[in-house]
Coordinates of C-alpha atoms in Angstrom, one line a residue:
M1 CA -41.1 -8.1 -18.5
H2 CA -38.9 -9.8 -15.9
L3 CA -37.6 -13.2 -16.9
S4 CA -35.4 -15.6 -14.9
R5 CA -34.3 -18.1 -17.5
L6 CA -30.7 -19.4 -18.0
S7 CA -29.2 -18.9 -21.5
P8 CA -28.7 -22.1 -23.6
Q9 CA -25.0 -22.0 -23.0
A10 CA -25.4 -21.9 -19.2
A11 CA -28.0 -24.6 -19.3
A12 CA -25.7 -26.8 -21.2
G13 CA -23.0 -26.3 -18.6
D14 CA -20.5 -24.6 -20.9
T15 CA -19.7 -21.8 -18.4
D16 CA -17.5 -21.7 -15.3
P17 CA -19.3 -23.4 -12.4
G18 CA -18.6 -20.4 -10.3
T19 CA -20.6 -18.1 -12.7
V20 CA -24.1 -17.9 -13.8
T21 CA -25.6 -16.5 -17.0
Q22 CA -29.2 -15.5 -16.9
E23 CA -31.7 -13.8 -19.2
V24 CA -33.2 -10.9 -17.3
C25 CA -35.4 -9.0 -19.7
R26 CA -36.0 -8.0 -23.3
E27 CA -34.0 -5.1 -24.8
C28 CA -37.1 -3.2 -25.8
D29 CA -38.5 -3.3 -22.3
V30 CA -35.8 -1.0 -20.9
C31 CA -35.8 2.7 -21.6
D32 CA -32.7 4.8 -22.1
G33 CA -31.5 6.1 -18.7
E34 CA -33.6 3.6 -16.7
L35 CA -32.3 2.1 -13.5
R36 CA -33.9 -1.4 -13.3
E37 CA -33.4 -3.9 -10.6
V38 CA -33.5 -7.4 -11.9
E39 CA -32.7 -10.8 -10.4
V40 CA -29.8 -13.1 -11.2
A41 CA -29.5 -16.5 -9.4
G42 CA -31.8 -15.1 -6.7
F43 CA -29.7 -12.0 -6.1
P44 CA -30.7 -8.4 -7.0
V45 CA -28.6 -6.8 -9.8
L46 CA -28.9 -3.2 -11.1
L47 CA -29.3 -3.1 -14.9
V48 CA -28.7 0.3 -16.5
R49 CA -29.3 1.4 -20.0
S50 CA -27.3 4.3 -21.4
G51 CA -28.1 4.9 -25.1
T52 CA -27.8 1.5 -26.8
Q53 CA -25.5 0.1 -24.2
F54 CA -26.3 -1.9 -21.0
W55 CA -24.4 -2.1 -17.8
A56 CA -24.9 -4.3 -14.8
L57 CA -23.7 -3.6 -11.3
G58 CA -24.4 -4.5 -7.6
S59 CA -27.8 -3.1 -6.8
R60 CA -27.3 -2.0 -3.2
C61 CA -25.1 0.9 -2.1
P62 CA -22.2 -0.6 0.0
H63 CA -22.6 2.2 2.5
Y64 CA -26.0 1.3 4.1
G65 CA -27.7 -0.8 1.4
A66 CA -29.8 1.8 -0.3
P67 CA -31.5 0.5 -3.5
L68 CA -29.6 2.1 -6.3
C69 CA -32.6 1.7 -8.7
K70 CA -34.0 4.7 -6.8
G71 CA -30.9 6.8 -7.3
V72 CA -30.0 9.5 -9.9
L73 CA -28.1 8.8 -13.1
K74 CA -26.3 11.6 -14.9
G75 CA -24.1 10.4 -17.8
N76 CA -22.0 7.6 -16.4
R77 CA -22.4 8.8 -12.8
L78 CA -24.9 7.1 -10.5
R79 CA -25.7 8.7 -7.2
C80 CA -27.2 6.9 -4.2
P81 CA -30.6 8.2 -3.1
W82 CA -29.9 8.1 0.6
H83 CA -26.5 9.5 1.4
G84 CA -25.1 10.7 -2.0
A85 CA -22.4 8.2 -2.7
C86 CA -21.6 8.1 -6.4
F87 CA -20.3 5.3 -8.7
D88 CA -19.2 5.0 -12.3
I89 CA -21.6 2.7 -14.0
K90 CA -18.9 1.4 -16.4
T91 CA -16.5 0.4 -13.7
G92 CA -18.4 0.4 -10.4
D93 CA -15.7 2.6 -8.9
I94 CA -16.4 5.2 -6.2
E95 CA -16.7 8.7 -7.5
E96 CA -18.1 10.2 -4.3
Y97 CA -18.2 9.2 -0.7
P98 CA -19.5 8.2 2.0
T99 CA -19.1 4.6 0.8
L100 CA -15.7 2.9 1.1
D101 CA -16.4 0.1 -1.3
C102 CA -17.0 0.0 -5.0
L103 CA -19.7 -1.9 -6.8
P104 CA -19.1 -5.2 -8.6
C105 CA -19.7 -5.1 -12.4
F106 CA -21.2 -7.9 -14.4
Q107 CA -21.1 -8.8 -18.1
V108 CA -24.1 -7.9 -20.2
K109 CA -24.9 -9.4 -23.6
V110 CA -27.8 -8.8 -25.9
E111 CA -28.8 -11.7 -28.2
D112 CA -31.9 -11.8 -30.3
G113 CA -33.4 -8.8 -28.4
K114 CA -32.9 -10.6 -25.1
V115 CA -30.6 -9.2 -22.3
F116 CA -28.3 -11.7 -20.5
I117 CA -26.2 -11.0 -17.4
T118 CA -23.2 -13.2 -16.5
A119 CA -21.9 -12.9 -13.0
R120 CA -19.7 -14.7 -10.5
R121 CA -21.7 -16.1 -7.6
K122 CA -19.4 -14.7 -5.0
D123 CA -19.8 -11.2 -6.5
L124 CA -23.6 -11.5 -6.4
E125 CA -23.4 -12.5 -2.8
S126 CA -21.3 -9.6 -1.6
S127 CA -22.6 -6.8 -3.8
R128 CA -19.4 -4.8 -3.0
R129 CA -15.9 -4.7 -4.3
L130 CA -12.6 -3.4 -2.8
K131 CA -10.2 -1.7 -5.2
D132 CA -6.9 -3.5 -5.7
M133 CA -4.3 -2.3 -3.1
S134 CA -0.5 -2.4 -3.2
K135 CA 1.6 -4.1 -0.6
R136 CA 4.4 -2.7 1.5
C137 CA 7.9 -2.9 0.0
G138 CA 10.7 -3.0 2.6
I139 CA 13.0 -1.1 0.3
N140 CA 10.7 1.9 0.3
Q141 CA 11.4 3.7 3.6
T142 CA 9.1 6.6 2.9
T143 CA 6.7 7.1 5.8
V144 CA 3.3 8.7 5.7
L145 CA 2.0 9.6 9.2
L146 CA -1.7 10.1 9.6
L147 CA -2.8 11.8 12.9
G148 CA -6.4 11.0 13.7
G149 CA -8.5 7.9 13.6
G150 CA -11.5 9.2 11.6
P151 CA -12.7 8.9 8.1
A152 CA -10.2 11.3 6.6
S153 CA -7.2 9.3 7.8
L154 CA -8.8 6.0 6.8
V155 CA -9.6 7.1 3.3
C156 CA -6.1 8.7 2.9
A157 CA -4.5 5.4 4.0
E158 CA -6.6 3.3 1.6
T159 CA -6.1 5.7 -1.3
L160 CA -2.3 5.6 -0.8
R161 CA -2.4 1.8 -1.2
Q162 CA -4.9 1.9 -4.1
E163 CA -2.7 4.3 -5.9
G164 CA 0.4 2.1 -5.6
F165 CA 2.2 3.6 -2.6
T166 CA 4.5 0.9 -1.1
G167 CA 6.1 2.8 1.8
R168 CA 5.1 2.8 5.4
V169 CA 1.6 4.0 6.4
I170 CA 0.9 4.8 10.1
L171 CA -2.5 5.8 11.3
V172 CA -2.5 7.2 14.9
T173 CA -5.7 7.4 17.0
K174 CA -6.1 8.3 20.7
E175 CA -9.0 5.8 20.9
R176 CA -8.5 2.1 21.6
H177 CA -10.4 1.2 18.4
V178 CA -9.6 1.1 14.7
P179 CA -11.6 3.7 12.8
Y180 CA -15.4 3.3 13.2
D181 CA -18.6 4.9 12.0
R182 CA -19.0 7.8 14.4
T183 CA -22.2 8.9 12.7
R184 CA -24.0 6.0 14.4
L185 CA -23.2 7.0 18.0
S186 CA -26.2 9.4 18.5
K187 CA -28.5 7.3 16.3
D188 CA -27.9 3.9 18.0
M189 CA -26.4 4.5 21.4
G190 CA -26.1 0.9 22.5
V191 CA -24.1 -0.1 19.5
R192 CA -21.0 -2.3 20.0
A193 CA -17.8 -0.7 18.7
E194 CA -16.9 -3.9 16.7
S195 CA -20.2 -3.7 14.8
I196 CA -19.4 -0.3 13.4
Y197 CA -15.8 -0.7 12.6
L198 CA -15.3 0.8 9.1
R199 CA -12.7 -1.9 8.4
A200 CA -12.0 -5.0 10.5
P201 CA -8.6 -5.1 12.3
E202 CA -7.5 -7.8 9.9
F203 CA -7.9 -5.4 6.9
F204 CA -5.2 -3.2 8.2
T205 CA -2.8 -6.1 8.7
A206 CA -3.6 -7.5 5.2
H207 CA -2.8 -4.1 3.6
D208 CA 0.2 -3.2 5.7
I209 CA -1.4 -0.2 7.3
E210 CA -0.1 0.3 10.9
V211 CA -2.8 1.4 13.4
W212 CA -1.4 2.9 16.6
T213 CA -4.2 3.1 19.2
E214 CA -4.4 5.0 22.5
K215 CA -1.8 7.4 21.2
E216 CA -2.1 11.2 21.0
A217 CA 0.1 13.8 19.4
V218 CA 1.2 16.7 21.6
S219 CA 3.4 18.6 19.1
I220 CA 5.0 18.5 15.7
D221 CA 8.5 19.5 14.6
T222 CA 8.0 20.6 11.0
K223 CA 11.7 21.2 10.4
G224 CA 12.8 17.8 11.8
Q225 CA 9.6 16.2 10.3
K226 CA 8.7 14.5 13.5
A227 CA 5.6 14.2 15.7
Q228 CA 5.8 13.9 19.5
F229 CA 3.3 11.9 21.4
K230 CA 1.8 12.1 24.9
D231 CA 3.6 8.9 26.0
G232 CA 7.0 10.5 25.3
S233 CA 7.6 8.6 22.0
S234 CA 8.0 10.3 18.6
Q235 CA 7.8 9.4 15.0
R236 CA 9.5 10.8 11.9
Y237 CA 7.5 11.4 8.8
D238 CA 8.1 12.2 5.1
Q239 CA 4.4 13.3 4.6
L240 CA 2.1 14.2 7.5
L241 CA -1.7 14.4 7.5
I242 CA -3.4 16.3 10.3
A243 CA -6.9 14.8 10.7
T244 CA -7.4 15.0 14.4
G245 CA -11.1 16.1 14.0
S246 CA -12.9 18.2 16.6
R247 CA -13.6 18.2 20.3
P248 CA -16.8 19.2 22.1
K249 CA -17.1 22.7 23.4
P250 CA -17.2 22.7 27.2
L251 CA -20.2 23.9 29.2
K252 CA -19.0 27.0 31.2
C253 CA -21.2 27.3 34.2
P254 CA -21.0 26.4 37.9
G255 CA -21.4 22.7 38.4
A256 CA -20.3 21.7 34.9
D257 CA -17.7 19.3 36.5
L258 CA -20.4 17.3 38.4
R259 CA -20.7 13.6 37.8
N260 CA -23.1 12.5 35.0
V261 CA -22.5 15.6 33.0
R262 CA -21.5 14.0 29.7
F263 CA -20.3 14.7 26.2
L264 CA -20.9 12.3 23.3
Q265 CA -17.7 11.7 21.3
T266 CA -16.7 8.0 21.6
V267 CA -18.6 4.7 21.5
E268 CA -17.9 4.4 25.2
D269 CA -19.6 7.8 25.8
A270 CA -22.7 6.6 23.8
N271 CA -23.0 3.3 25.8
Q272 CA -22.5 5.1 29.1
I273 CA -25.1 7.8 28.4
L274 CA -27.7 5.1 27.4
E275 CA -27.0 3.2 30.6
L276 CA -27.3 6.3 32.8
A277 CA -30.4 7.8 31.0
A278 CA -32.5 4.6 31.0
G279 CA -35.6 5.4 33.1
K280 CA -34.0 8.6 34.4
R281 CA -34.4 12.4 34.0
L282 CA -32.3 13.7 31.1
V283 CA -31.4 17.2 30.3
I284 CA -29.8 17.9 26.9
V285 CA -27.9 21.2 26.6
G286 CA -28.0 22.3 22.9
A287 CA -30.4 21.4 20.1
S288 CA -27.6 20.5 17.8
F289 CA -27.5 17.5 15.5
I290 CA -26.1 15.4 18.4
G291 CA -28.5 16.8 20.9
M292 CA -31.6 16.2 18.7
E293 CA -30.5 12.7 17.7
V294 CA -29.8 11.8 21.3
A295 CA -33.3 13.1 22.3
S296 CA -34.8 11.1 19.5
F297 CA -33.1 7.8 20.4
L298 CA -33.8 8.2 24.1
S299 CA -37.3 9.5 23.7
D300 CA -38.8 6.1 24.7
K301 CA -36.1 5.2 27.2
A302 CA -35.5 8.1 29.6
S303 CA -38.3 9.0 32.0
T304 CA -38.2 12.7 31.0
I305 CA -36.2 14.6 28.4
S306 CA -35.6 18.4 28.5
V307 CA -33.8 20.1 25.7
V308 CA -32.3 23.6 26.4
E309 CA -31.3 25.8 23.5
K310 CA -30.3 29.4 23.2
E311 CA -31.7 29.8 19.7
A312 CA -35.5 29.9 18.9
V313 CA -35.6 26.5 17.2
P314 CA -33.2 23.5 16.8
F315 CA -30.8 23.6 13.8
Q316 CA -31.5 27.3 13.4
K317 CA -28.2 28.4 11.9
A318 CA -27.6 25.2 9.9
L319 CA -31.1 24.4 8.6
G320 CA -33.2 27.5 9.3
P321 CA -36.4 28.0 11.3
Q322 CA -38.7 25.9 9.0
V323 CA -36.7 22.7 9.3
G324 CA -35.9 23.4 12.9
G325 CA -39.6 23.9 13.7
V326 CA -40.5 20.6 12.0
A327 CA -37.8 18.7 13.9
M328 CA -39.0 20.2 17.2
K329 CA -42.6 19.3 16.5
M330 CA -41.6 15.7 15.7
L331 CA -39.9 15.3 19.1
Q332 CA -42.5 17.1 21.0
G333 CA -45.0 14.5 19.7
R334 CA -42.8 11.9 21.6
G335 CA -42.9 13.8 24.9
V336 CA -39.6 15.7 24.6
N337 CA -39.8 19.1 26.3
F338 CA -38.0 22.1 24.8
Y339 CA -36.8 25.3 26.5
M340 CA -35.8 27.6 23.7
K341 CA -34.1 30.9 24.0
S342 CA -32.7 29.7 27.2
Q343 CA -29.3 28.7 28.6
V344 CA -28.1 26.7 31.6
S345 CA -26.7 29.1 34.2
E346 CA -25.9 26.5 36.8
L347 CA -25.9 22.8 37.5
R348 CA -26.5 21.7 41.1
G349 CA -25.9 18.4 42.7
E350 CA -25.7 16.2 45.7
D351 CA -22.7 14.1 46.7
G352 CA -20.9 15.3 43.6
K353 CA -23.6 14.1 41.2
V354 CA -25.9 16.4 39.2
T355 CA -29.5 16.7 40.3
E356 CA -30.9 19.7 38.5
A357 CA -30.2 22.3 35.9
I358 CA -31.0 26.0 36.5
L359 CA -31.9 28.0 33.5
D360 CA -31.0 31.7 33.1
G361 CA -34.7 32.6 33.6
G362 CA -34.8 30.8 37.0
K363 CA -36.5 27.6 35.8
K364 CA -35.3 24.4 37.5
L365 CA -35.1 21.2 35.6
P366 CA -34.6 17.9 37.5
A367 CA -31.7 16.0 36.0
D368 CA -30.1 12.7 36.7
V369 CA -28.0 13.0 33.5
V370 CA -26.9 16.0 31.5
V371 CA -25.7 15.6 27.9
V372 CA -23.9 18.7 26.5
G373 CA -23.9 19.3 22.7
I374 CA -23.2 23.0 22.2
G375 CA -20.8 22.6 19.3
V376 CA -17.3 21.6 18.6
S377 CA -13.9 23.2 18.1
P378 CA -11.0 22.0 15.9
A379 CA -8.7 19.6 17.8
S380 CA -5.6 21.6 17.0
D381 CA -4.1 22.6 20.3
F382 CA -1.0 20.5 19.7
L383 CA -0.1 22.7 16.7
K384 CA 0.3 25.9 18.8
G385 CA 3.8 27.1 18.5
S386 CA 4.3 25.4 15.1
P387 CA 4.4 27.3 11.8
V388 CA 1.2 25.6 10.6
A389 CA -1.3 28.4 9.9
L390 CA -4.6 28.3 11.7
D391 CA -7.7 30.5 11.3
S392 CA -9.4 32.4 14.2
H393 CA -11.3 29.3 15.3
G394 CA -8.2 27.1 15.4
A395 CA -8.8 25.3 12.1
V396 CA -5.9 24.4 9.9
L397 CA -5.9 26.5 6.7
V398 CA -5.6 24.4 3.5
D399 CA -6.0 24.8 -0.2
L400 CA -8.0 22.6 -2.6
L401 CA -5.2 20.1 -2.6
M402 CA -5.4 19.8 1.3
K403 CA -1.9 21.4 1.5
T404 CA -1.1 23.6 4.5
N405 CA 1.4 26.5 4.4
V406 CA 4.1 24.1 5.4
S407 CA 5.8 21.7 3.0
R408 CA 4.9 18.0 3.4
V409 CA 2.1 18.8 5.9
F410 CA -1.6 18.3 4.9
A411 CA -4.8 18.6 6.8
A412 CA -8.3 17.1 6.3
G413 CA -11.7 16.7 8.0
D414 CA -13.1 18.7 10.8
V415 CA -9.8 20.2 11.8
A416 CA -9.4 21.9 8.4
A417 CA -10.7 25.1 6.9
F418 CA -10.8 24.8 3.1
P419 CA -12.0 26.9 0.1
V420 CA -15.8 26.2 -0.4
A421 CA -16.9 26.8 -4.0
L422 CA -20.5 27.4 -3.0
L423 CA -19.3 30.2 -0.8
G424 CA -17.2 31.8 -3.5
G425 CA -14.0 30.2 -2.3
E426 CA -14.3 31.4 1.3
R427 CA -12.2 29.1 3.5
T428 CA -14.3 27.5 6.3
G429 CA -14.7 24.3 8.1
I430 CA -17.5 21.9 7.2
N431 CA -17.9 19.1 9.7
H432 CA -19.5 16.4 7.6
W433 CA -18.5 12.8 7.3
Q434 CA -18.5 12.7 3.5
V435 CA -16.4 15.9 3.3
A436 CA -13.8 14.4 5.6
Q437 CA -13.5 11.4 3.3
A438 CA -13.2 13.5 0.2
H439 CA -10.4 15.5 2.0
G440 CA -8.5 12.3 2.8
H441 CA -8.7 11.1 -0.8
V442 CA -7.4 14.4 -2.2
A443 CA -4.6 14.6 0.4
A444 CA -3.4 11.1 -0.5
L445 CA -3.3 12.0 -4.2
S446 CA -1.4 15.2 -3.4
M447 CA 1.2 13.3 -1.4
L448 CA 1.8 11.1 -4.4
K449 CA 2.0 14.1 -6.8
K450 CA -1.2 13.1 -8.5
Q451 CA -2.8 16.4 -7.8
S452 CA -6.6 16.4 -8.1
P453 CA -8.2 19.5 -6.5
L454 CA -11.2 18.9 -4.3
H455 CA -14.5 18.9 -6.1
T456 CA -17.4 17.8 -4.0
V457 CA -20.8 19.0 -2.9
P458 CA -21.2 18.6 0.9
F459 CA -23.8 16.1 1.8
F460 CA -25.1 15.0 5.2
W461 CA -28.2 13.6 6.9
T462 CA -29.8 13.4 10.3
V463 CA -32.2 10.8 11.6
L464 CA -35.1 11.7 13.9
L465 CA -37.6 9.0 15.0
G466 CA -36.7 6.9 11.9
S467 CA -37.1 9.7 9.4
S468 CA -34.1 11.1 7.6
I469 CA -33.6 14.8 6.9
R470 CA -31.1 15.0 4.0
Y471 CA -29.0 18.1 3.1
A472 CA -26.7 19.0 0.3
G473 CA -24.7 22.1 -0.5
C474 CA -23.5 24.8 1.8
G475 CA -26.2 27.2 3.0
K476 CA -24.0 29.3 5.3
G477 CA -25.2 32.9 5.3
F478 CA -28.4 32.1 3.4
T479 CA -30.9 35.0 3.5
E480 CA -34.1 33.4 2.3
T481 CA -35.7 30.1 1.6
V482 CA -38.1 28.5 -0.9
V483 CA -40.3 25.7 0.4
K484 CA -41.9 23.1 -1.7
G485 CA -44.3 20.5 -0.2
S486 CA -45.8 20.8 3.3
L487 CA -44.0 21.6 6.5
E488 CA -47.2 20.7 8.4
E489 CA -47.3 17.3 6.8
Q490 CA -43.6 16.8 7.3
K491 CA -43.0 16.2 3.6
F492 CA -41.0 18.9 2.0
V493 CA -38.1 20.3 0.0
I494 CA -36.5 23.5 1.1
F495 CA -34.0 25.6 -1.0
Y496 CA -31.5 27.9 0.7
I497 CA -31.0 31.1 -1.2
K498 CA -28.0 33.5 -1.0
D499 CA -27.6 36.5 -3.4
G500 CA -30.5 35.2 -5.5
Y501 CA -29.1 31.7 -6.0
V502 CA -29.6 28.2 -4.5
T503 CA -26.5 27.2 -2.3
A504 CA -28.1 24.3 -0.5
V505 CA -31.2 22.1 -0.3
A506 CA -32.8 19.9 2.4
S507 CA -35.7 17.5 2.3
L508 CA -37.8 15.2 4.4
K509 CA -39.7 12.3 2.7
C510 CA -39.0 13.6 -0.8
D511 CA -36.2 11.3 -2.0
P512 CA -34.3 11.5 -4.3
M513 CA -34.7 15.3 -4.5
V514 CA -31.6 16.2 -2.5
V515 CA -29.4 13.9 -4.5
M516 CA -30.8 15.4 -7.7
V517 CA -29.9 18.9 -6.6
A518 CA -26.5 17.7 -5.3
E519 CA -25.7 16.3 -8.8
A520 CA -26.8 19.6 -10.4
L521 CA -24.6 21.6 -8.1
Y522 CA -21.7 19.2 -8.7
A523 CA -22.0 19.7 -12.4
G524 CA -21.8 23.5 -11.9
K525 CA -25.4 24.3 -12.6
V526 CA -26.4 27.7 -11.3
I527 CA -29.9 27.5 -9.8
S528 CA -31.7 30.8 -9.5
K529 CA -34.3 31.6 -6.9
E530 CA -36.8 31.9 -9.7
E531 CA -36.1 28.4 -10.8
A532 CA -36.6 27.1 -7.3
E533 CA -39.9 29.0 -7.1
G534 CA -41.2 28.1 -10.5
S535 CA -39.9 25.5 -12.9
W536 CA -38.2 23.6 -10.2
T537 CA -41.6 22.0 -9.5
A538 CA -40.8 19.8 -12.4
W539 CA -37.8 18.5 -10.6
L540 CA -39.9 17.7 -7.5
E541 CA -42.5 15.9 -9.7
M542 CA -39.7 13.9 -11.3
A543 CA -38.2 13.0 -7.9
Q544 CA -41.5 11.8 -6.6
A545 CA -42.0 9.8 -9.8
E546 CA -38.6 8.2 -9.3
S547 CA -39.5 7.3 -5.7
T548 CA -42.9 5.8 -6.4
G549 CA -43.0 4.8 -10.1
P550 CA -42.7 1.4 -11.7
A551 CA -38.9 1.3 -11.6
A552 CA -38.9 2.0 -7.8
K553 CA -41.6 -0.6 -7.1
R554 CA -39.6 -3.2 -8.9
G555 CA -36.7 -2.5 -6.6
S556 CA -38.6 -2.3 -3.3

């Protein structure tokens, strides 16, 4: 039963005019553990029953507006069905990224078997809440220097303020923008930078976080605790975060320096590629996540699209041949041409501008624009000559507290190699947005001596032709897979197996299966291959019921 009736007190005008109290249902209508979306003053609110208690929160994930009634609840922890963000149902606080904002919480009262929710109208309107943040105190001269303008630095800065740090916080980025959502660049290439800012410029001013744009570090002096910048300036620090991210690997062949050979790293790159490719012949080198998303977005905009990849299928190392095959079939249906097990041996041009790509087998592909997406390397060149330890790939080695081998120096995000629990503690880099945010949070706590070792399950997603492939865990080195559903019908769950156990999962059109597995892995559950093959079917059935059952329909 869904009621929309004000309580007698509210009707009589006894409450604050800025709040509303509304009856939303009967107590007996809500099952234990149910996530029900109800309406208060015309706004959706999530009502959660846990045992005999009720909790009410904002109903939409602050990240991208996913309906949380379709999420997964384990104890007091609610996980978003789309991108894996987690919240405490009692406080609304973030427990897992990629969201930056918490959920507002509302008062719930049960009278005579009826459930009432009391909420401030402004909280209903926003459906998001920012944690309280400290202000800068001039007496505190401690300086935290954050190198890099990505999610790790941003979360580190916010966590410092949320945890009461009153010293100076400086975030340094070589771009001309404040931190923005880089995951959008290959999915919406015409996007304006301002529309994807993670925080408005005014936010940084309000919370005394200095943002230095168009500034790049060229070296650090760990003894003198100082960073040197390309413009000749320098800055002393008390605590340093290295979060400079990654840089695209260059294409090494004749003609790679021709005009219109592009990499996608900044919002300006995305805008320019879109402009250059509209109505033109596009060659994409590399069937990476960037390459495939660019092909997807431009499939109805470029005149022709050719994807060249040295592996047999897209995503082969990351997602395996089954998912890669499905992704390739999806784009082939939109006219994208694939040249697999091939490499570009030469780019040719006229008047300094690319005109064709020559493959190693001799095939010639006409090209007005070439987009290169063959992987990335840690952006750590400026650390050469410093005592900061790097691995063989150039990634900064850190522990679970994001500490490097040098005192007062931390690293986070794509530039860092950290111990991955799902790989038995092997230190490796994982270039996921959510992982970088988790790193930034842990690094801030470590700086403040509030040590909280990293505990997260990597989670990422890619979008092709409007459909999201979701992935959780770390399947590096997987030796076999278990597939549930249908690859042909493009609706499936696939488990990645290593040494007989599940280390990762991916899905297409089977929400919230991936977040259910992510939550199980987070809790330390060991999932055997036999469970994935057999009894795991019950999980899939439950996931489908959550996605299509009565509770989900109420929230759609």
